[in-house]
Coordinates of C-alpha atoms in Angstrom, one line a residue:
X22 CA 3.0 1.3 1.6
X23 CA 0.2 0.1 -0.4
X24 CA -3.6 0.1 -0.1
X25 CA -5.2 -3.0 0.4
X26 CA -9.1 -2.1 0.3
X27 CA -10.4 -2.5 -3.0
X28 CA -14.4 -0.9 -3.8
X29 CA -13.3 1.7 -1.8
X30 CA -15.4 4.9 -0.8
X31 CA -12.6 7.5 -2.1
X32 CA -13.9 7.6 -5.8
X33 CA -10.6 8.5 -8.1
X34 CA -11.8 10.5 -11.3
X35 CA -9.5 9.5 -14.8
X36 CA -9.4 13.9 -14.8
X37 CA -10.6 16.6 -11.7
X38 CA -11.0 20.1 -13.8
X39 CA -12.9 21.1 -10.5
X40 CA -9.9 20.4 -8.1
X41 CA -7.9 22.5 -11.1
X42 CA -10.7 25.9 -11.5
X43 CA -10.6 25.9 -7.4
X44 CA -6.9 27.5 -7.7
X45 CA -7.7 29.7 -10.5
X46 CA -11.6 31.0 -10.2
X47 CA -10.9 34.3 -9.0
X48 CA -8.3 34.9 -11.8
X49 CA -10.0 33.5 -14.5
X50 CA -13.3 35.3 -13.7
X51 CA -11.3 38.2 -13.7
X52 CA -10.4 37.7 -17.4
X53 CA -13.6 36.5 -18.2
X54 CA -15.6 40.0 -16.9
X55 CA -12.3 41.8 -19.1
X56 CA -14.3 40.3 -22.2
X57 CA -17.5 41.0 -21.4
X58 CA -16.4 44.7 -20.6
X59 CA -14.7 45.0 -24.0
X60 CA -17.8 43.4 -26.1
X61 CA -15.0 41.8 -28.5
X62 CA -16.1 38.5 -28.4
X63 CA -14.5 36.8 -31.8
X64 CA -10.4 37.3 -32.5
X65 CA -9.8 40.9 -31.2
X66 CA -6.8 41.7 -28.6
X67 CA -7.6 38.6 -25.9
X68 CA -6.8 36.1 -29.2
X69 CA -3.9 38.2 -30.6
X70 CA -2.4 38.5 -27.1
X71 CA -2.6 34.4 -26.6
X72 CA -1.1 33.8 -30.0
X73 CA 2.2 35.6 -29.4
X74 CA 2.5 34.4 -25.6
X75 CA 1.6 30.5 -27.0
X76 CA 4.1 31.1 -30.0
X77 CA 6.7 32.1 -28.0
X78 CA 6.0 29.2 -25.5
X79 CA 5.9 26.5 -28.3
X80 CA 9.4 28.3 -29.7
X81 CA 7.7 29.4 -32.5
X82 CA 7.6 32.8 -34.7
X83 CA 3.7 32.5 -35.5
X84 CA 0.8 31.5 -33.6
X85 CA -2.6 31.6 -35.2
X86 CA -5.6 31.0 -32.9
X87 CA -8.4 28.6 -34.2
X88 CA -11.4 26.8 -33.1
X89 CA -10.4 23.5 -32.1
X90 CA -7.4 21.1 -32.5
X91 CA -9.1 19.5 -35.4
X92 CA -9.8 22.5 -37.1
X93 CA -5.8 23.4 -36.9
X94 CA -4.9 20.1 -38.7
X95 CA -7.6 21.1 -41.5
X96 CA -7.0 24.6 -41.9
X97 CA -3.1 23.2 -41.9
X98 CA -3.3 20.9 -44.5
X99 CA -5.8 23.5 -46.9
X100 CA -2.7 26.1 -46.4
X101 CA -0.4 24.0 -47.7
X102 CA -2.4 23.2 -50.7
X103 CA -3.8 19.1 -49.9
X104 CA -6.6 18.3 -52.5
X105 CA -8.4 15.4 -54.0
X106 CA -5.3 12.3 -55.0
X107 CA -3.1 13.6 -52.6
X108 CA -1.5 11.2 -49.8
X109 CA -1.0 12.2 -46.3
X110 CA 1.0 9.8 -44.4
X111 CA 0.0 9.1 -41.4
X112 CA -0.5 7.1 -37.9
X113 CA -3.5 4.1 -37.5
X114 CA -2.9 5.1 -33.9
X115 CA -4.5 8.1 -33.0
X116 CA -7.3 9.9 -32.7
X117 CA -9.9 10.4 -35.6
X118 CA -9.3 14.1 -36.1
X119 CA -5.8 13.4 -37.7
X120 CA -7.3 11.0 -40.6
X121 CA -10.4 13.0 -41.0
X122 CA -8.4 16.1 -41.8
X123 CA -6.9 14.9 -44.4
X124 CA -10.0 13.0 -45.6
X125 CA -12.2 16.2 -45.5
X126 CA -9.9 17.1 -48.5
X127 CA -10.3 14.3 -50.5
X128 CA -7.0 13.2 -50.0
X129 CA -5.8 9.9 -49.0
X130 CA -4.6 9.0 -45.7
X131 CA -1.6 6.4 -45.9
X132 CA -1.0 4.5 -42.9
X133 CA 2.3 3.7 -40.8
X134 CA 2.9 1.4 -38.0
X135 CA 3.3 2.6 -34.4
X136 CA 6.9 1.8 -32.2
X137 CA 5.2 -0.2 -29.7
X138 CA 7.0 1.5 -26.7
X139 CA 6.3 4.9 -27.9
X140 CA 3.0 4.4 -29.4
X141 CA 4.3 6.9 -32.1
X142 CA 4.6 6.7 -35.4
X143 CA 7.4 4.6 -36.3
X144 CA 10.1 6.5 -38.7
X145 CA 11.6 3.5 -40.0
X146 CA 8.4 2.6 -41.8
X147 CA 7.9 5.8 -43.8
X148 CA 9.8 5.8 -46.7
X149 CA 8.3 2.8 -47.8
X150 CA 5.0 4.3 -48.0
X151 CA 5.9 7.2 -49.7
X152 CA 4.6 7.3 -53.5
X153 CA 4.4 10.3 -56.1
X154 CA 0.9 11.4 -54.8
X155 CA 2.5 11.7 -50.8
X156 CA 2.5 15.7 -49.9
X157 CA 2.8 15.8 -46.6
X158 CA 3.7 13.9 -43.1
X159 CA 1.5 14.2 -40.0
X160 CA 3.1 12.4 -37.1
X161 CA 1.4 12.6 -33.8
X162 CA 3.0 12.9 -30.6
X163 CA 0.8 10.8 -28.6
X164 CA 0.2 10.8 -24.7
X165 CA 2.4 13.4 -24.4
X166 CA 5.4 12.2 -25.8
X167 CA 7.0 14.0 -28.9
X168 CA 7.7 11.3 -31.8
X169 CA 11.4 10.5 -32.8
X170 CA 11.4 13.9 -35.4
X171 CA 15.3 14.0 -36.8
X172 CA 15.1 11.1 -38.8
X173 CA 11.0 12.1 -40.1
X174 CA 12.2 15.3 -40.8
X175 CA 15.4 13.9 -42.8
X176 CA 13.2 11.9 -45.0
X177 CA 10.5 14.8 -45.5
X178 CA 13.5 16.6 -47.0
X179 CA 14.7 13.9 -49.1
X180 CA 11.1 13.7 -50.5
X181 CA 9.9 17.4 -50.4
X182 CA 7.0 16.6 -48.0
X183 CA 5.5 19.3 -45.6
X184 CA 5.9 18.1 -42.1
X185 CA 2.1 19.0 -39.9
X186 CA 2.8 18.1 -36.6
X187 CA 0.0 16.8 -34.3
X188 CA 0.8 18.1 -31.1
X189 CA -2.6 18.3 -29.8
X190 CA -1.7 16.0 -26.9
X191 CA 2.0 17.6 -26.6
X192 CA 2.0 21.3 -25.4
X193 CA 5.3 21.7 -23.8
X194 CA 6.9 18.4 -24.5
X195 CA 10.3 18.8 -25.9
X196 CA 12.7 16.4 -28.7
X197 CA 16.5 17.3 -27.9
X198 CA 15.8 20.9 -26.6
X199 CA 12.9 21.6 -29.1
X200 CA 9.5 22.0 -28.2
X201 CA 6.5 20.3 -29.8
X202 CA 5.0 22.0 -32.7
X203 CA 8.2 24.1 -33.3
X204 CA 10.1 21.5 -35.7
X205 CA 7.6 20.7 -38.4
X206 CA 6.4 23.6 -40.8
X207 CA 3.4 23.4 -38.9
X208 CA 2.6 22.3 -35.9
X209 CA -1.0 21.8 -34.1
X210 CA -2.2 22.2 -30.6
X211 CA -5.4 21.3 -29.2
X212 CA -7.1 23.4 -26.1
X213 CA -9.9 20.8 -25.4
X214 CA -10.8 21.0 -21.5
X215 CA -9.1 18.0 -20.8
X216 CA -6.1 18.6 -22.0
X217 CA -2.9 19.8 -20.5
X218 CA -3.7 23.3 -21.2
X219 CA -7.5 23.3 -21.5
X220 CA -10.2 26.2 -22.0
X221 CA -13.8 26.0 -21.1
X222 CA -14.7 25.1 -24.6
X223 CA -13.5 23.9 -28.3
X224 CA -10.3 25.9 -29.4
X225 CA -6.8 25.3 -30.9
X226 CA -4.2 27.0 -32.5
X227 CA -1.3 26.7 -35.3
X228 CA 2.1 27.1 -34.4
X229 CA 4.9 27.9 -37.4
X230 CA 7.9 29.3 -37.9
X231 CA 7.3 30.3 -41.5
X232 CA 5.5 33.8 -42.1
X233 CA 3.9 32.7 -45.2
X234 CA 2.2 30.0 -44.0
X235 CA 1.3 32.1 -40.8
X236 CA -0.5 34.2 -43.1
X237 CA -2.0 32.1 -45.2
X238 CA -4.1 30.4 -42.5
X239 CA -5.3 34.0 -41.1
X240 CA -6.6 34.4 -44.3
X241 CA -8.4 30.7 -44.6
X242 CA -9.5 30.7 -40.6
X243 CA -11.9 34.0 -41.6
X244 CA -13.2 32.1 -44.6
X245 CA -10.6 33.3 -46.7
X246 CA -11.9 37.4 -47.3
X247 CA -9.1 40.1 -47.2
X248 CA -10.5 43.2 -46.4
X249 CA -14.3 42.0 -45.1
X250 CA -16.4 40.4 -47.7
X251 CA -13.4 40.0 -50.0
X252 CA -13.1 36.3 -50.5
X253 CA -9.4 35.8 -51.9
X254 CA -10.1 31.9 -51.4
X255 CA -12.3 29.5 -50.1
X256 CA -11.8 29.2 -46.4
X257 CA -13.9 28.3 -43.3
X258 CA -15.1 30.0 -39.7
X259 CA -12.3 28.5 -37.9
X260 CA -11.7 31.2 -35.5
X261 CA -11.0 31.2 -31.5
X262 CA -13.1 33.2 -29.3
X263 CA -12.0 35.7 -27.1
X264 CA -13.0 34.2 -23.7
X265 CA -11.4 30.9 -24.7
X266 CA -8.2 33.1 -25.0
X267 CA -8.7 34.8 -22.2
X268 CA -9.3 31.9 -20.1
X269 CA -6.0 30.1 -21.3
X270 CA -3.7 33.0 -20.9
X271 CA -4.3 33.0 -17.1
X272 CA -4.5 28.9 -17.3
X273 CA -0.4 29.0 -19.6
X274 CA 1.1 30.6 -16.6
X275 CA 0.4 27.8 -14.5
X276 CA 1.3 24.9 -17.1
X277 CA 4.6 24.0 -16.7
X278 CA 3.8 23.8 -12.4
X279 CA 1.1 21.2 -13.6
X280 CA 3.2 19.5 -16.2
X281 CA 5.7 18.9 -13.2
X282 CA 2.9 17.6 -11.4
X283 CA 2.5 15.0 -13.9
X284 CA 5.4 14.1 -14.2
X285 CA 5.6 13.5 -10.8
X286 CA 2.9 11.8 -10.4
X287 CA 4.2 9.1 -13.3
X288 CA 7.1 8.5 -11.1
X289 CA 5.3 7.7 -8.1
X290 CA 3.1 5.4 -10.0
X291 CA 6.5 3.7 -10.7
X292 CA 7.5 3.6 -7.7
X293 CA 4.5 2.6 -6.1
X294 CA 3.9 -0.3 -9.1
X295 CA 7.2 -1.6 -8.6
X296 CA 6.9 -1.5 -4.7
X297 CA 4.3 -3.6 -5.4
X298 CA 5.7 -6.1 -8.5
X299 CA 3.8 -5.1 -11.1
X300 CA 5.5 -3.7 -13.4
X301 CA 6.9 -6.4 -16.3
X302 CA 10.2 -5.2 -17.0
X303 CA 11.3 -7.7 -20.0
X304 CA 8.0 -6.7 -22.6
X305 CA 9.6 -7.2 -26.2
X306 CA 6.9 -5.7 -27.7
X307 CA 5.0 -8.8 -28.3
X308 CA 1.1 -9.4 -27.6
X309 CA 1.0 -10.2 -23.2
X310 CA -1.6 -12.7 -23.5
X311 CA -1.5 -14.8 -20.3
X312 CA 1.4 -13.0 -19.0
X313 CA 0.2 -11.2 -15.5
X314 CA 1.8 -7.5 -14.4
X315 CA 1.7 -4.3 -16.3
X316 CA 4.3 -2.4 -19.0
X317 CA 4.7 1.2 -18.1
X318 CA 5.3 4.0 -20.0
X319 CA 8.5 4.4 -21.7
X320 CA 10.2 7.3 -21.8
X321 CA 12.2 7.5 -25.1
X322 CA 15.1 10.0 -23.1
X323 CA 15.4 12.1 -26.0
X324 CA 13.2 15.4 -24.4
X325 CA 10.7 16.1 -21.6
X326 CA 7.5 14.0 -21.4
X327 CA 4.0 15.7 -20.4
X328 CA 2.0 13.1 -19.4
X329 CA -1.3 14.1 -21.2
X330 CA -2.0 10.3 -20.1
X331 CA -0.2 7.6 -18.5
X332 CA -0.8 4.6 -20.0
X333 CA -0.3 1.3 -19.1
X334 CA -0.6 -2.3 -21.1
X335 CA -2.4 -5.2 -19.8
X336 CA -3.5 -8.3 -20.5
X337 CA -7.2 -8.7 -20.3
X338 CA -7.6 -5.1 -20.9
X339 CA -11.5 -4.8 -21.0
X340 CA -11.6 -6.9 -17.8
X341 CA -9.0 -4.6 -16.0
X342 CA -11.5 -1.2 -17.0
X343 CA -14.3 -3.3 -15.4
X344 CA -12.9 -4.1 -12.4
X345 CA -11.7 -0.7 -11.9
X346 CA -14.4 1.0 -12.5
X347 CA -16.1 -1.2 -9.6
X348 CA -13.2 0.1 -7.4
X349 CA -14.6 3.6 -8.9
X350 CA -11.5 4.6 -10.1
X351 CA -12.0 6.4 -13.6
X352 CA -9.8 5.1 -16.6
X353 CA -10.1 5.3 -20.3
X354 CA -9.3 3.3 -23.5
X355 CA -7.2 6.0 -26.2
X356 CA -8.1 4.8 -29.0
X357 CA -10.0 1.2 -29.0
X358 CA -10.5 0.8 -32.5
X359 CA -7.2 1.8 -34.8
X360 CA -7.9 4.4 -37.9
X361 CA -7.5 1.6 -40.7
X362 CA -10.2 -0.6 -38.8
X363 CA -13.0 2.2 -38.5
X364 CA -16.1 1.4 -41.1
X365 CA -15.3 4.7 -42.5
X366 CA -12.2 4.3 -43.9
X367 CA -13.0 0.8 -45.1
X368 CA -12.6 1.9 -48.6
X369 CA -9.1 2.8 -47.9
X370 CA -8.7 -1.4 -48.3
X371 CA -6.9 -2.1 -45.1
X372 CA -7.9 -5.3 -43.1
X373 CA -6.9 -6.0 -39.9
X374 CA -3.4 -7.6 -39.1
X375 CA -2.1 -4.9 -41.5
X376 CA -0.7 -3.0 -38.7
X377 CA 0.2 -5.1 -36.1
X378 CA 1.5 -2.9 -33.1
X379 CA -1.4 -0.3 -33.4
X380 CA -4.0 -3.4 -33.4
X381 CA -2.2 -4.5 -29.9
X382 CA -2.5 -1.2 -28.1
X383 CA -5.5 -0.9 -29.2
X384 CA -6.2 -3.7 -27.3
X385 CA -4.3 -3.7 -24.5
X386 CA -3.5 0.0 -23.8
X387 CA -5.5 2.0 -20.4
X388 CA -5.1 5.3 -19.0
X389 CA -5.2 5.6 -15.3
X390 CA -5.4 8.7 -13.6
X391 CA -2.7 11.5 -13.9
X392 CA -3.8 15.0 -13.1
X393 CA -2.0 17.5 -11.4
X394 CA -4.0 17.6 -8.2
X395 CA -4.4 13.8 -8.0
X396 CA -2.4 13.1 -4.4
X397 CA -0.4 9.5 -3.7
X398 CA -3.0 8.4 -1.3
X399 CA -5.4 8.1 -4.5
X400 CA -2.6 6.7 -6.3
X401 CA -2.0 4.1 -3.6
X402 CA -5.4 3.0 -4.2
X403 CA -5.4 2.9 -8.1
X404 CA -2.0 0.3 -7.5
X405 CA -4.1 -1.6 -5.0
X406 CA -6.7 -2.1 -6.8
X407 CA -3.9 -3.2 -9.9
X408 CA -3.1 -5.5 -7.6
X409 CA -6.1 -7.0 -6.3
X410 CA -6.8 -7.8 -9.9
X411 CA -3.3 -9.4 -10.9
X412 CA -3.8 -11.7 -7.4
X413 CA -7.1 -12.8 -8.9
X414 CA -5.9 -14.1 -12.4

């Protein structure tokens, strides 16, 4: 059954990292006071451990240990040689970090449209914006859901373009038996707190199959010196620190029990929204203005979604948040304003209307609340209050 009070006293958070460090305080302590006896604060045996247990996770040869998810997509795109007049292609539908990457560089980022289902980037767009300056492809696997890869990766080939997957959001998600990160020549993870595998802090790594490139960016993330005050090239401080590592090899054994979670806790949220009539089975991808109900998710069915969000559309988006939030149940907006629409990139010359899917999730798009511990109680009252506000259109 479904709830029926609205502005209740239950608060539902959009993400509960407390409910999450209850089950693991004692172990991640534990690897916390192993640092602090070992005085090896910055790379050292914690970080080299977590790169070959992450690599071998993500199906991968190489793992490289950074300091954030946005520092893996720079220190990506300097390995592989991106400078001033290069294009990156790209998606308007993301977040910043994945334009300002390849911005930082003085290259270009070229913009594709999103699938509307997916909110990936949409392959059968690409070609056309490939020109003699295009190096490279970045497409980002977005809420958890790895983009459609074969036919990116056939026309990277055709072209000769380096393929950096985003994967920030996408830890674990798989494409036909492949996990994310593993079938690009680079791929990128994130391990901000809130995602599926979080630390307590700003870290990342780079996940490759290709030994080359592996080393290359060991040699950029220490500012490019090999031995010690040996500069070879022009790199950066992009390294992880070791409690970060320590702290998210205790947190990987426990990922795939919470992915599960999430996954499901999207199917009750089906269940329960369809229970209730909600859900609008015949979207066609076109704007929902007027039309009352919700689209789900959509699970492309070509490999295993993670949930890093589960988003829904809606008409009347910003009113929707509102009432919510009066029903204190957390949600969020990812991403409100598309990359070709931010004032930094005006230069690029876009104008809105030029991408016309990302502009719509943009507008319509919400993330409700999809953690591991979250319980179907809480996500009965999340649907009830979806419901209250679809009786009161």
């Amino acid at each position: 059954m479904i709830a029926t009070t609205t502005k209740q006293s239950t608060p539902v958070p959009l993400l509960n990292l407390k409910a999450q460090y209850a089950t693991i305080r004692d172990e991640v302590r534990d690897a916390i006071d192993r640092v602090l006896e070992a005085q090896i604060f910055i790379l050292g045996p914690e970080v080299e451990a977590l790169e070959r247990e992450i690599a071998a996770y993500c199906q991968c040869a190489h793992g490289v240990g950074v300091s954030s998810g946005t520092d893996a997509l720079l220190v990506s795109l300097m390995a592989i040689g991106i400078k001033p007049g290069d294009e990156v292609i790209t998606t308007p539908f993301t977040f910043f970090a994945t334009a300002g990457a390849i911005a930082r560089l003085g290259a270009r980022p070229v913009f594709v449209d999103i699938d509307p289902r997916t909110y990936n980037i949409d392959p059968a767009r690409i070609e056309a914006a490939i020109t003699g300056r295009t190096r490279a492809i970045i497409p980002v696997h977005l809420y958890g859901q790895v983009a459609d890869m074969d036919p990116i990766m056939a026309i990277a080939r055709e072209a000769g373009l380096i393929v950096v997957e985003d994967a920030a959001q996408a830890i674990g998600a798989e494409y036909k038996g492949r996990r994310a990160g593993s079938i690009g020549h680079l791929g990128c993870l994130s391990f901000f707190p809130s995602k599926n595998l979080g630390g307590y802090g700003d870290g990342g790594m780079v996940v490759t199959n290709d030994p080359a490139l592996a080393d290359r960016i060991k040699l950029l993330r220490t500012h490019g010196y090999r031995p010690k005050y040996y500069n070879k090239v022009v790199g950066g401080n992009f390294r992880l620190d070791a409690i970060q590592a320590a702290v998210l090899r205790v947190k990987l054994k426990y990922l795939d029990g919470w992915t599960e979670s999430r996954r499901r806790n999207a199917e009750t949220y089906r269940r329960l929204l369809r229970e209730a009539g909600l859900v609008l089975d015949d979207w066609d991808g076109e704007p929902l203005d007027g039309r009352s109900g919700f689209v789900l998710p959509h699970d492309a069915g070509y490999g295993h979604h993670i949930y890093n969000q589960f988003i829904i559309r809606a008409d009347r988006r910003d009113e929707l948040m509102a009432h919510l939030k009066d029903c204190r149940i957390g949600t969020e907006v990812y991403y409100p304003v598309p990359m070709h629409l931010q004032e930094c990139f005006a230069g690029l010359g876009y104008e809105r209307g030029d991408f016309p899917a990302s502009e719509r999730a943009a507008d319509e798009t919400l993330a409700l609340p999809i953690y591991p511990e979250l319980t179907e109680p809480l996500m009965a009252l999340v649907v009830a209050a979806l419901a209250d506000f679809n009786a009161g259109r």
